[in-house]
Short mmCIF file of C-alpha atoms and ligand atoms in Angstrom, two decimals:
data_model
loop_
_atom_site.label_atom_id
_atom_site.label_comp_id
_atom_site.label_asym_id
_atom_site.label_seq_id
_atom_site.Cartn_x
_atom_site.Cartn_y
_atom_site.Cartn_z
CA UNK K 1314 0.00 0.00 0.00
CA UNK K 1315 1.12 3.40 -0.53
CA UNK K 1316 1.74 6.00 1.97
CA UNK K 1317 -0.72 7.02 4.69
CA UNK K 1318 1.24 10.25 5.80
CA UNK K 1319 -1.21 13.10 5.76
CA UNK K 1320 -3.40 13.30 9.11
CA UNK K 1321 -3.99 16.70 9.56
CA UNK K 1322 -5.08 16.22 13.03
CA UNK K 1323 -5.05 13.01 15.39
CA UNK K 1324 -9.01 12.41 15.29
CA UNK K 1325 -10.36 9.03 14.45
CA UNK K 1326 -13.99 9.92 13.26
CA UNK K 1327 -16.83 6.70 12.82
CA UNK K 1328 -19.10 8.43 10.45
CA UNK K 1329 -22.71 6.65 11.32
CA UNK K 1330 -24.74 6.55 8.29
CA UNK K 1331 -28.20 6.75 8.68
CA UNK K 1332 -32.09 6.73 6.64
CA UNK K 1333 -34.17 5.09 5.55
CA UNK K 1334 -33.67 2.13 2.68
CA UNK K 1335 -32.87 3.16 -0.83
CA UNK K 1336 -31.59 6.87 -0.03
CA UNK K 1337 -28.10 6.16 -1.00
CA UNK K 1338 -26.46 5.92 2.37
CA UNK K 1339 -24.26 3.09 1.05
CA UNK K 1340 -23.42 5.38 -2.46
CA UNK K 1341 -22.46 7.91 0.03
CA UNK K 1342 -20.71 6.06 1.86
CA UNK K 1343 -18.46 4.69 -0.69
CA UNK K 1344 -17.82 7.67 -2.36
CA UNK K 1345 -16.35 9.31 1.21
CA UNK K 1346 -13.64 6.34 1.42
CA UNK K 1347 -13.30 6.38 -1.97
CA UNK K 1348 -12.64 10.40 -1.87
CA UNK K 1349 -10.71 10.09 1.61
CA UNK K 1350 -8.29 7.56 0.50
CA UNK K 1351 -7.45 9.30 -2.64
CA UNK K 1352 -6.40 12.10 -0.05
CA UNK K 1353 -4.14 9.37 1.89
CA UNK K 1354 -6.61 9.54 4.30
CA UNK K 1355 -6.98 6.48 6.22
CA UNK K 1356 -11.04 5.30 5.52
CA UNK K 1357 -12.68 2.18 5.05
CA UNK K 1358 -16.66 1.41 5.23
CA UNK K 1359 -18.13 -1.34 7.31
CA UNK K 1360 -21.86 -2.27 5.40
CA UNK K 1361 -23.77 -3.86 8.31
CA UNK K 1362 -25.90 -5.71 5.39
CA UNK K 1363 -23.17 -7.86 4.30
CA UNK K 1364 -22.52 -9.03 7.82
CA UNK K 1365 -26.80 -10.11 8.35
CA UNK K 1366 -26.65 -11.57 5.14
CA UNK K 1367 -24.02 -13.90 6.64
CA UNK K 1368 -26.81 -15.48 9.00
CA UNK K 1369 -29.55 -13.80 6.81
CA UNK K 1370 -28.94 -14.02 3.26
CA UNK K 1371 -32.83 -13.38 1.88
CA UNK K 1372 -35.05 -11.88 4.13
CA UNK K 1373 -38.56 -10.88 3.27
CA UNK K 1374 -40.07 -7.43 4.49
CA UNK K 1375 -41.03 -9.22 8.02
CA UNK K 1376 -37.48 -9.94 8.77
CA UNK K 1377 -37.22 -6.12 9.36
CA UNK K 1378 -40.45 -5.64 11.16
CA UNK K 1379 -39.64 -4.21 14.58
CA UNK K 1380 -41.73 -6.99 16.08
CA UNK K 1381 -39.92 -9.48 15.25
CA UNK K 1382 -38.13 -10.46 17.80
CA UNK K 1383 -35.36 -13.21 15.74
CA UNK K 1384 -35.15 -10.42 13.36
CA UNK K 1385 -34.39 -8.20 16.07
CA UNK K 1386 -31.72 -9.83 17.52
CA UNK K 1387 -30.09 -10.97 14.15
CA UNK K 1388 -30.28 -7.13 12.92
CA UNK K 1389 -28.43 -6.53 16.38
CA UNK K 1390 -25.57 -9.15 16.06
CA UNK K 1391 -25.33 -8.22 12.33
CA UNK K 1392 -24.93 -4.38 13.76
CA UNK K 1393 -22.80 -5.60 16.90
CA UNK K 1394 -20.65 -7.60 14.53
CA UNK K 1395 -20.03 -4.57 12.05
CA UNK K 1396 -19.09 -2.45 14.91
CA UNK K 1397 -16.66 -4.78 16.56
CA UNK K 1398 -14.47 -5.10 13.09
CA UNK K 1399 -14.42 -1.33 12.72
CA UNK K 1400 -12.83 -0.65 16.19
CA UNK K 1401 -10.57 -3.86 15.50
CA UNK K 1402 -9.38 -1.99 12.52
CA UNK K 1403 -9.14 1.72 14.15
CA UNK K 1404 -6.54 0.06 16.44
CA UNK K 1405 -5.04 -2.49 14.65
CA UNK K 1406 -4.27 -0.19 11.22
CA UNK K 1407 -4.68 2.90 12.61
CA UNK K 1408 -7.90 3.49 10.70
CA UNK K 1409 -8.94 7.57 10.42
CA UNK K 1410 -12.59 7.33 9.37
CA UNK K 1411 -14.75 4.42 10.08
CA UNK K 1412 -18.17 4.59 8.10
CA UNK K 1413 -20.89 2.08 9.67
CA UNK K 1414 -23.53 1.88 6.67
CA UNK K 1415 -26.47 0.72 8.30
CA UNK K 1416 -30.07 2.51 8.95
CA UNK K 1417 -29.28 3.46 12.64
CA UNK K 1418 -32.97 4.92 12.34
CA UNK K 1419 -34.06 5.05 15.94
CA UNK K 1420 -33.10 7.07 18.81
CA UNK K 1421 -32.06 3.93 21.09
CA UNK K 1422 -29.38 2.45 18.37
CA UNK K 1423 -27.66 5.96 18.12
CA UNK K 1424 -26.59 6.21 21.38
CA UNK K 1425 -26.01 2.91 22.15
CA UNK K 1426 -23.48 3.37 18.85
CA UNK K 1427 -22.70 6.78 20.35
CA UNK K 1428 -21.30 5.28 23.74
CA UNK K 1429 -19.08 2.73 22.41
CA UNK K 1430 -17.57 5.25 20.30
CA UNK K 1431 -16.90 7.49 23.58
CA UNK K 1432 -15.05 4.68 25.29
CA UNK K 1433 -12.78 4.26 22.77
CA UNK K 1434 -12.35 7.90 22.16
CA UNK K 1435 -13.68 7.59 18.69
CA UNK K 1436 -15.56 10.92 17.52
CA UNK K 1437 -18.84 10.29 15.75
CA UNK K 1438 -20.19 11.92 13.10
CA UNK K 1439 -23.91 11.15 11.75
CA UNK K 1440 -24.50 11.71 8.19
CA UNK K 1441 -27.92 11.59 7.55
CA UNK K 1442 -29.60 11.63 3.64
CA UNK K 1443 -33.41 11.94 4.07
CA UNK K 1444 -35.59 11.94 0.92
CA UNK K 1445 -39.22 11.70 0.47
CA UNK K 1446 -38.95 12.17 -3.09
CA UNK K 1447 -41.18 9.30 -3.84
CA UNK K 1448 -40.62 8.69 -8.12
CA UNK K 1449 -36.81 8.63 -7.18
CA UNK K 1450 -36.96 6.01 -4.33
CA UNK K 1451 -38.82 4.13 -6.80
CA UNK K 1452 -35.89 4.56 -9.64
CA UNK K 1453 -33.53 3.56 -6.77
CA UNK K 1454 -35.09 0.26 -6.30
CA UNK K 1455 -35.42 -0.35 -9.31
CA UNK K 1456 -31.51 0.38 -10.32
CA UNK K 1457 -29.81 -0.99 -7.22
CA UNK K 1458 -32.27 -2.83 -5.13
CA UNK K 1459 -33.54 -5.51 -7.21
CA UNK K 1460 -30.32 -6.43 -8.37
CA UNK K 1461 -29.33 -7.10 -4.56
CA UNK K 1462 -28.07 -9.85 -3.07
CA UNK K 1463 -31.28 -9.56 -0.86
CA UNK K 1464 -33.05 -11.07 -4.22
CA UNK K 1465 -30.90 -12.43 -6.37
CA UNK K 1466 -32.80 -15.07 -8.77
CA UNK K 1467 -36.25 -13.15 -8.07
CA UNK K 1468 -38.84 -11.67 -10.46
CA UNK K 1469 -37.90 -7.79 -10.08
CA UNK K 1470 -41.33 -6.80 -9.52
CA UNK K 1471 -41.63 -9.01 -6.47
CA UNK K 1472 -38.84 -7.87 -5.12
CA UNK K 1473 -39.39 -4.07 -5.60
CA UNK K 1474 -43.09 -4.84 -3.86
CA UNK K 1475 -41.07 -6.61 -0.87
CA UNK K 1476 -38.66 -3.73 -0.68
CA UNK K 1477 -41.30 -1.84 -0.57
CA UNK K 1478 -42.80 -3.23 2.39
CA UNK K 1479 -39.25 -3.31 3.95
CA UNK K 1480 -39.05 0.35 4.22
CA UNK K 1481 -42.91 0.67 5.82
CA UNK K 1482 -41.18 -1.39 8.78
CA UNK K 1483 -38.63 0.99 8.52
CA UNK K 1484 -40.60 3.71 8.68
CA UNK K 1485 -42.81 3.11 11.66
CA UNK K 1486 -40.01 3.38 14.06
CA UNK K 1487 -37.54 6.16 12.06
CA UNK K 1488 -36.99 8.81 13.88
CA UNK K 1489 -35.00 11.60 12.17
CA UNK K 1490 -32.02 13.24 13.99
CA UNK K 1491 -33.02 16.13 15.59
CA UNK K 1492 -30.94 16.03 18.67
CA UNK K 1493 -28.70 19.67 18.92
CA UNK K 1494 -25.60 17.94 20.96
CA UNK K 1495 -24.85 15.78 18.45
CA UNK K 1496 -21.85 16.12 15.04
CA UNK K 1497 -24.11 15.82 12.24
CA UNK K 1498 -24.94 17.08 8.39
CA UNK K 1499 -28.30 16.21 6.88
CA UNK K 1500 -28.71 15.69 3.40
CA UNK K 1501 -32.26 16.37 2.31
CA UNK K 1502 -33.50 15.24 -0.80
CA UNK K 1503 -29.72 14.80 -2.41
CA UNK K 1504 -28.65 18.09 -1.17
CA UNK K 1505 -31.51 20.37 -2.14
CA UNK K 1506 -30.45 21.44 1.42
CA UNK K 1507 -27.88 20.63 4.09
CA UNK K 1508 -28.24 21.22 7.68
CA UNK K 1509 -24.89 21.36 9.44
CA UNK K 1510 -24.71 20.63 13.07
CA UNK K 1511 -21.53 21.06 15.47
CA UNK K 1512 -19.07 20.38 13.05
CA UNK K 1513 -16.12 20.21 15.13
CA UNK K 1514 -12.58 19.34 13.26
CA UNK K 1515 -11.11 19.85 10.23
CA UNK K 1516 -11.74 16.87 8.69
CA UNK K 1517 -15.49 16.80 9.68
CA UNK K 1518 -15.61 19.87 7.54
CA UNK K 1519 -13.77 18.26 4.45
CA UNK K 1520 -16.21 15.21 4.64
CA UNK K 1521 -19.58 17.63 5.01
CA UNK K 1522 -17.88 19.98 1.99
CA UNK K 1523 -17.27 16.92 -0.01
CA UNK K 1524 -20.99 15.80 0.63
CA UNK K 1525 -22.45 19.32 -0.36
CA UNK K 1526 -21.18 19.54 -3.75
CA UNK K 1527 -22.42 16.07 -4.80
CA UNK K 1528 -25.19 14.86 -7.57
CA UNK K 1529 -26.96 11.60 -9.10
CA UNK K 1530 -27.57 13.73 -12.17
CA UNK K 1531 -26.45 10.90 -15.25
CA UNK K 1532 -23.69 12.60 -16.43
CA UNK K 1533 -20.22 11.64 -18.04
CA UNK K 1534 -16.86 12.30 -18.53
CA UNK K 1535 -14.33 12.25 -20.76
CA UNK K 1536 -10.81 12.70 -20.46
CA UNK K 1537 -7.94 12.63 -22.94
CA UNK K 1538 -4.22 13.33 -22.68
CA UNK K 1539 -3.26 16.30 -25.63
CA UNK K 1540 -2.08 15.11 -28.97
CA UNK K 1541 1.44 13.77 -29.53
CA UNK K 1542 3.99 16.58 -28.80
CA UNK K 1543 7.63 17.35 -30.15
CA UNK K 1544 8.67 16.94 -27.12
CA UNK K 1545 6.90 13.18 -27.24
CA UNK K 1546 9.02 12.40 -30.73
CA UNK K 1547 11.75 13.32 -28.62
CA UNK K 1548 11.35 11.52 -25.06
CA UNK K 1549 11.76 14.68 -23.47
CA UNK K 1550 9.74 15.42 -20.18
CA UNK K 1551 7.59 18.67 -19.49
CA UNK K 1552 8.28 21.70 -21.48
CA UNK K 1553 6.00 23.50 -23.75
CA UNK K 1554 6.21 22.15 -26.72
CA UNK K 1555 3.81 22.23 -30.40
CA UNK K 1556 1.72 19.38 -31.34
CA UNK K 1557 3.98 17.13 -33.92
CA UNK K 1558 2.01 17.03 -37.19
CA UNK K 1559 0.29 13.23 -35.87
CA UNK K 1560 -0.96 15.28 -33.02
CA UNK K 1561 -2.56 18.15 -34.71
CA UNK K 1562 -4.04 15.37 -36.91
CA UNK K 1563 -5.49 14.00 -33.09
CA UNK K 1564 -7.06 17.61 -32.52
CA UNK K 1565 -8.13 17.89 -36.21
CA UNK K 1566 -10.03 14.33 -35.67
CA UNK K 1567 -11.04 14.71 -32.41
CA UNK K 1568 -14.31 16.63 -32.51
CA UNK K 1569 -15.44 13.77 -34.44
CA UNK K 1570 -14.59 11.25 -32.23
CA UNK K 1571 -15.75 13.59 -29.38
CA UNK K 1572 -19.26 13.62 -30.86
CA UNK K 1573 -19.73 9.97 -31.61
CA UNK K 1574 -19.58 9.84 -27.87
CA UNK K 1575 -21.06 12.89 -26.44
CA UNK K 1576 -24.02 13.14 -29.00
CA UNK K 1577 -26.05 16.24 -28.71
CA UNK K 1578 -25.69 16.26 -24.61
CA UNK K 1579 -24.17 19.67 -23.80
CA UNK K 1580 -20.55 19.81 -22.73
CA UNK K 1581 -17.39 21.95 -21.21
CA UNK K 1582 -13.95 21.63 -21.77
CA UNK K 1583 -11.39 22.05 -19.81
CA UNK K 1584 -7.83 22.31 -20.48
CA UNK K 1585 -4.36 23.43 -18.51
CA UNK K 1586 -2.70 26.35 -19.65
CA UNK K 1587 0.33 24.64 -22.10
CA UNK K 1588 -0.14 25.05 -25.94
CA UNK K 1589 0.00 21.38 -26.13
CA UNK K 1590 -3.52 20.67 -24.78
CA UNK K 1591 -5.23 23.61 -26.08
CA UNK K 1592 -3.86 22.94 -30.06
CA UNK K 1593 -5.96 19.90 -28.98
CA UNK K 1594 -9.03 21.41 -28.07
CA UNK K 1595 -8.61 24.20 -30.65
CA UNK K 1596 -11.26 22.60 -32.81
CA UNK K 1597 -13.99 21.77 -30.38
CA UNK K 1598 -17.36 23.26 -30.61
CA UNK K 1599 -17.94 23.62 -27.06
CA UNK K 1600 -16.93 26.27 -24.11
CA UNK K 1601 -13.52 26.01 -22.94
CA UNK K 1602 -11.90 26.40 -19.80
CA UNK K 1603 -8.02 26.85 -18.76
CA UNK K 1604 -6.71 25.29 -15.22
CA UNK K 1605 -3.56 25.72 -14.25
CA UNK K 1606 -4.14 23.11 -11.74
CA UNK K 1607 -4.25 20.39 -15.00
CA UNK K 1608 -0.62 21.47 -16.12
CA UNK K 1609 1.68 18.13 -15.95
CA UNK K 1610 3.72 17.14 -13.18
CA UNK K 1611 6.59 19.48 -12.75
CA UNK K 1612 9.37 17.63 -13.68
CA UNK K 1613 11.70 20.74 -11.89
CA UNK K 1614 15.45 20.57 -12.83
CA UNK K 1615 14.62 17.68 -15.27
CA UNK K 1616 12.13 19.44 -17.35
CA UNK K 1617 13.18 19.34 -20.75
CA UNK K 1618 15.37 16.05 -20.59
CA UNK K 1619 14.99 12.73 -21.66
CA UNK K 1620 14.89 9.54 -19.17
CA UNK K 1621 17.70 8.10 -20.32
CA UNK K 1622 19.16 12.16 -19.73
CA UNK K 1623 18.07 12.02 -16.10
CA UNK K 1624 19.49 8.71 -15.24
CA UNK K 1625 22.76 9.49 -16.58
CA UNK K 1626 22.73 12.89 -14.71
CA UNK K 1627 21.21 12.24 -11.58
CA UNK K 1628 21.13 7.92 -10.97
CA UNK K 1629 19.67 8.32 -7.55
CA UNK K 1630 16.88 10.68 -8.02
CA UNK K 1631 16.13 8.00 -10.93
CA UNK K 1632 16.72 4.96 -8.57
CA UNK K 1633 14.52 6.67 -5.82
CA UNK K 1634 11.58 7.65 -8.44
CA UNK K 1635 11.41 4.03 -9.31
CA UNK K 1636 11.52 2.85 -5.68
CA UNK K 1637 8.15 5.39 -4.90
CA UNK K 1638 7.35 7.01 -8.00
CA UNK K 1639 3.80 8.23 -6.09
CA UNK K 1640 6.11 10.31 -3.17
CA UNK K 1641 8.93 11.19 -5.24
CA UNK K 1642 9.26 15.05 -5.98
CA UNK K 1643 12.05 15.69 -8.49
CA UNK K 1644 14.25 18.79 -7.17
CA UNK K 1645 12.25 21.69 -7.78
CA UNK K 1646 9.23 20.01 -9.07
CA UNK K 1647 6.08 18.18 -7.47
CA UNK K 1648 5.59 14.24 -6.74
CA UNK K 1649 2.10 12.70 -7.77
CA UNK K 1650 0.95 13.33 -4.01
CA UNK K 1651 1.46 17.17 -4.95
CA UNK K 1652 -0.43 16.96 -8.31
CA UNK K 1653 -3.09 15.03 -6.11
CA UNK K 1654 -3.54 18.10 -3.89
CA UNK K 1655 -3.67 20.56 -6.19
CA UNK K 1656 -6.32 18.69 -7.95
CA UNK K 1657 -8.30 18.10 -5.66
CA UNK K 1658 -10.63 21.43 -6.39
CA UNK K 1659 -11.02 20.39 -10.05
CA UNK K 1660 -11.86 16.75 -8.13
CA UNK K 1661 -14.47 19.17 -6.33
CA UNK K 1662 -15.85 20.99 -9.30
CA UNK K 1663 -16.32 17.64 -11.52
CA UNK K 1664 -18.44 16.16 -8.70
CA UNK K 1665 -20.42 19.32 -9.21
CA UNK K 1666 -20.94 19.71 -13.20
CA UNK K 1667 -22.45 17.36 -15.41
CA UNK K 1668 -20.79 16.58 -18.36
CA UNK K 1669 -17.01 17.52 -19.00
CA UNK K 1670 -13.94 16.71 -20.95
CA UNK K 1671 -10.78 17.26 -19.94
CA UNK K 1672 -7.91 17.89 -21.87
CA UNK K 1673 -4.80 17.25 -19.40
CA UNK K 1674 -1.29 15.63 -19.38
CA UNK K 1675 -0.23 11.75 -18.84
CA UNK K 1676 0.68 12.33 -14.99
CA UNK K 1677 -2.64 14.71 -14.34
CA UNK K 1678 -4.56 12.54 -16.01
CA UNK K 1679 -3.37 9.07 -14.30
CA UNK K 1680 -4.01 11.00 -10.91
CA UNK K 1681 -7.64 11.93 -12.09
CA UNK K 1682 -8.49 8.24 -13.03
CA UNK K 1683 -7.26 7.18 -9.66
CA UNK K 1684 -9.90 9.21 -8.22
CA UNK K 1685 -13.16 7.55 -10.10
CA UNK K 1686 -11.66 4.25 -10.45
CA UNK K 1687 -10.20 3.88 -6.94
CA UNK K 1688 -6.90 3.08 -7.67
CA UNK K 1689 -4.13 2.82 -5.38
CA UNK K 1690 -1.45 4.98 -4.64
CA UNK K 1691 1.18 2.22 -5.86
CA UNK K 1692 -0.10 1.22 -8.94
CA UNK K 1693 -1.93 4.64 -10.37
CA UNK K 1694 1.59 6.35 -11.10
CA UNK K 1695 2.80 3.55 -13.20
CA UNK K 1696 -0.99 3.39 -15.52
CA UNK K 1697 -0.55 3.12 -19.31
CA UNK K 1698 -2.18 5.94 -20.59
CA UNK K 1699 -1.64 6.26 -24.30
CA UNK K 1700 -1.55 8.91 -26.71
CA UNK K 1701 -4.44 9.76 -28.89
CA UNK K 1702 -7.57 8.00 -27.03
CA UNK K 1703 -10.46 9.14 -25.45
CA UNK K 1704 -11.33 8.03 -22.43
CA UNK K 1705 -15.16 7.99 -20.85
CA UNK K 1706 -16.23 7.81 -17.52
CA UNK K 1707 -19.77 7.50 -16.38
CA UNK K 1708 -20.41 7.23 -12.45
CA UNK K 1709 -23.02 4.57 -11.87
CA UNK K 1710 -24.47 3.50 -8.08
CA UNK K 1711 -21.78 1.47 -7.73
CA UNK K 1712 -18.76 2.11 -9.45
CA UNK K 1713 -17.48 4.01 -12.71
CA UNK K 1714 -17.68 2.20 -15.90
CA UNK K 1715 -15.02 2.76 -18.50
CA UNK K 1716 -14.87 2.69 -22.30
CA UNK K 1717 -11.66 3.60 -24.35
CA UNK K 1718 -11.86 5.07 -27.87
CA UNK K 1719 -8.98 5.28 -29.66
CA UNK K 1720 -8.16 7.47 -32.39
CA UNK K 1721 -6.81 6.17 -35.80
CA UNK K 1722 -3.72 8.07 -36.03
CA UNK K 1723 -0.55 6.47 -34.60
CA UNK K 1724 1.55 8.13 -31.50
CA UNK K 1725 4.87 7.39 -29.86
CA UNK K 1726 4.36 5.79 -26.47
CA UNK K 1727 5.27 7.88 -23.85
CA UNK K 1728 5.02 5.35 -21.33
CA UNK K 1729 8.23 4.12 -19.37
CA UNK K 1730 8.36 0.67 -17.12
CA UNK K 1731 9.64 0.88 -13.88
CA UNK K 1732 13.66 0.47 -14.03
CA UNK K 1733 13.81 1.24 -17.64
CA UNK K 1734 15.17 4.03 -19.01
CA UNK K 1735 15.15 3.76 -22.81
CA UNK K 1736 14.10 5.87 -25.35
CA UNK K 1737 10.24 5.92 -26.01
CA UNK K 1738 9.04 3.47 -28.16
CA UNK K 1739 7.74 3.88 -31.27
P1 LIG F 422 -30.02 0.27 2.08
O1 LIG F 422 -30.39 0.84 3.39
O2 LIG F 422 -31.01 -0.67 1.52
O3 LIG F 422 -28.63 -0.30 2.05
P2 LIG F 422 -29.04 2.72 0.85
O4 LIG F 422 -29.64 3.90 1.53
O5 LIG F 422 -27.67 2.33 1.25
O6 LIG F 422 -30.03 1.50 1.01
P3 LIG F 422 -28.05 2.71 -1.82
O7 LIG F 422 -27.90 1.24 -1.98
O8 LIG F 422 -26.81 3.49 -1.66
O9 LIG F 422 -29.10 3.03 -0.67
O10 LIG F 422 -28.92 3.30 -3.01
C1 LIG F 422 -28.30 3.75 -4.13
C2 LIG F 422 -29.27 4.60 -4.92
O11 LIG F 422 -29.56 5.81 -4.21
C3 LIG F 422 -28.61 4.98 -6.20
O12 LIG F 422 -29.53 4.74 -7.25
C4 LIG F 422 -28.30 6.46 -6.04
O13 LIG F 422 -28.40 7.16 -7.26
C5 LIG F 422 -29.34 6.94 -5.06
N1 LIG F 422 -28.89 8.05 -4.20
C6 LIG F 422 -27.65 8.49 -4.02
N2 LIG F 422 -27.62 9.53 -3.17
C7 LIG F 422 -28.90 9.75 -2.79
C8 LIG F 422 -29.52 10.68 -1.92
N3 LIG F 422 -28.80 11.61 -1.26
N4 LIG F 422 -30.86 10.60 -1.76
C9 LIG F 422 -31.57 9.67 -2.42
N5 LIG F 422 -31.04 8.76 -3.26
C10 LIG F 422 -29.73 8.80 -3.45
O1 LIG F 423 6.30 12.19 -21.37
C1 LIG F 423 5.11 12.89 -21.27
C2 LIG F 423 4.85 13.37 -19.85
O2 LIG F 423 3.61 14.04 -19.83
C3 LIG F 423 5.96 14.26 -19.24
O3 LIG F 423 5.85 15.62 -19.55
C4 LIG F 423 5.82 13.99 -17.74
O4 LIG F 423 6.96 14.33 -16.97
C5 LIG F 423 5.57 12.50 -17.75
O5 LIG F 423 4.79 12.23 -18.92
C6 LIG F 423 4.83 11.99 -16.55
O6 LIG F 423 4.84 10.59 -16.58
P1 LIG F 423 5.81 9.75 -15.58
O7 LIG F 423 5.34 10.17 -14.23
O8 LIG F 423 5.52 8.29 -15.90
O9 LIG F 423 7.25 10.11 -15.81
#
């Protein structure tokens, strides 16, 4: 695993999900660990519903009527169970934010949750997403619910009818949180509004800032490194460099290939401030907009030389690279964790537009894809990424799907394996 350094304060937070079913407390929940550990934050969810369906692997609605008693006491040990493997992993791996996805809809199982986390000196933090927004609980159960382990092999309708009747139990005893001495943000009707209450540390903050700015809007995007450069024919690293004639062929075919995808859906694009990713975008018919936060990786004193140049000139900056290419910073330049930070408001804004292209670098762009496809810190730096292909991302309720496109026009591969130094290859 890669590095775990930043911590900005010594807090260990258990984030307590809670709602009703089918209001995306398990989609926010993964997208918090999935946001967190892209930070090097420390995160990891603990889905009470995996651990019932261990004893309880296809309940009907009845199962979660409060007066059941065996369905009671399984919920319990399921919860119980959950609980015991997230404080096992605070201490054992010095977890940073816990996440118990579970209902937690009454009163009683808060603060029974609440004290164990005072004992151990856990803070907790309820995030709450309440939606009475009837048509889209149906379109979640639909989507996600019937497709559940819950009902796997059933006739959809059945099961939408039984999860139906699941969340009636649920609702007879939910009681929303209300209580003013508690850490919580609640989410109603997907952020339509957001009541904050005694948000106490920094992270808290990030978590609740990160929750305000997201949507379930369908929406894609598309991301694409900028044509083939001279400095690509070359093997050189950085600069500033013109598109070679292969890449202004890319931009030339590109709004093409752009609209095959996109179709008539409206779309910005957004591009760093170097001439070699907006000769790329020159020809697209849509608004444009320049980040300086998507220029490459600063390469520092080795800007403008080859590989092969920098392990001649300087073997153990090259030896060290190789040994932790995502926390190496060449001399005067950034590492991947400092391209990670500064991206991380253009990771805000794309959580809060629909659809966008982006028009970015190999290292930029390997650091963005880590983001929606959860890739780790060891592996993301070292992606293949080639030249001339269009990448698109569409978020879905449980995970990004990918499709590549790739251009027609050939490109030098930029891409170097660890402990090699050689010239690019054709
Ligand atoms: P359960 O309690 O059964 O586990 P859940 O609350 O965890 O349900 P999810 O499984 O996460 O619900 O449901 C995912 C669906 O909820 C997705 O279709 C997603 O688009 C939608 N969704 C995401 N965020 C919200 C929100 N804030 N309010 C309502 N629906 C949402
Ligand atoms: O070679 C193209 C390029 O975008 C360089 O400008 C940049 O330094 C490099 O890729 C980043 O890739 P890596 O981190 O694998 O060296």
């Amino acid at each position: 695993m890669g590095g775990y350094s930043f911590q900005p304060e010594n807090v260990q937070i258990c984030v307590i999900m809670v709602g009703l079913p089918a209001r995306g407390k398990s989609l926010i929940a993964q997208k918090i660990v999935r946001y967190l550990t892209w930070l090097s934050i420390r995160a990891k969810c603990f889905n009470v519903g995996n651990y019932r369906r261990l004893e309880t692997a296809h309940p009907t609605a009845e199962f979660f009527d409060v007066n059941n008693p065996e369905g009671e006491r399984l919920r319990k040990m399921a919860a119980e169970s959950a609980i015991r493997d997230m404080f096992r992993w605070f201490d054992l791996e010095q977890g940073v934010v816990g996440i118990l996805d579970a209902t937690n809809t009454t009163k009683s199982r808060r603060n029974w949750i609440l004290e164990l986390c005072r004992k151990r000196n856990v803070e907790p933090m309820f995030v709450e997403s309440w939606c009475d927004d009837e048509d889209l609980i149906m379109q979640n159960i639909m989507d996600v619910k019937t497709t559940s382990p819950d009902y796997i092999g059933q006739d959809p309708e059945r099961a939408a009818l039984d999860f139906r009747n699941r969340i009636r139990n649920y609702e007879k005893v939910y009681e929303t949180i209300s209580e003013r001495d508690l850490t919580y943000v609640k989410l109603i009707n997907v952020g339509s509004q957001v009541i904050i209450n005694r948000i106490q540390s920094y992270l808290e903050s990030r978590i609740v800032y990160y929750l305000m700015n997201l949507h379930i809007k369908p929406r894609c995007i598309w991301l694409s490194r900028h044509g083939e450069s001279a400095f690509n024919l070359t093997g050189k690293i950085g600069g500033d460099s013109d598109l070679s004639a292969r890449g202004r062929e890319y931009a030339r075919q590109l709004p093409q290939l752009v609209k095959m995808s996109v179709g008539d859906r409206p779309l910005t694009v957004w591009t760093s401030t170097l001439k070699r990713t907006q000769q790329t975008a020159k020809y697209l018919p849509y608004r444009q907009l320049t980040w300086k936060a998507l220029d490459e990786l600063d390469a520092g004193q080795c800007d403008g030389l080859t590989y092969e140049e920098i392990e001649n000139r300087y073997p153990d900056d090259f030896a060290a690279r190789d040994e932790n290419k995502y926390e190496y910073r060449y001399p005067g330049g950034e590492s991947y964790r400092d391209v990670v930070v500064r991206l991380e408001p253009i990771i805000m804004e794309l959580e809060r537009q629909e659809n966008i292209m982006i028009v970015t670098h190999q290292a930029v762009l390997r650091c963005i894809y880590a983001y929606f496809m959860n890739v780790s810190q060891d592996q993301s730096p070292w992606m293949e990424v080639p030249l001339h292909t269009l990448i698109k991302l569409e978020p879905k309720a449980y995970g990004t799907e990918v499709i590549r496109i790739k251009a027609d026009i050939p490109a030098v591969s930029t891409y170097r394996e660890k402990g090699q130094s050689a010239k690019i290859k054709k």
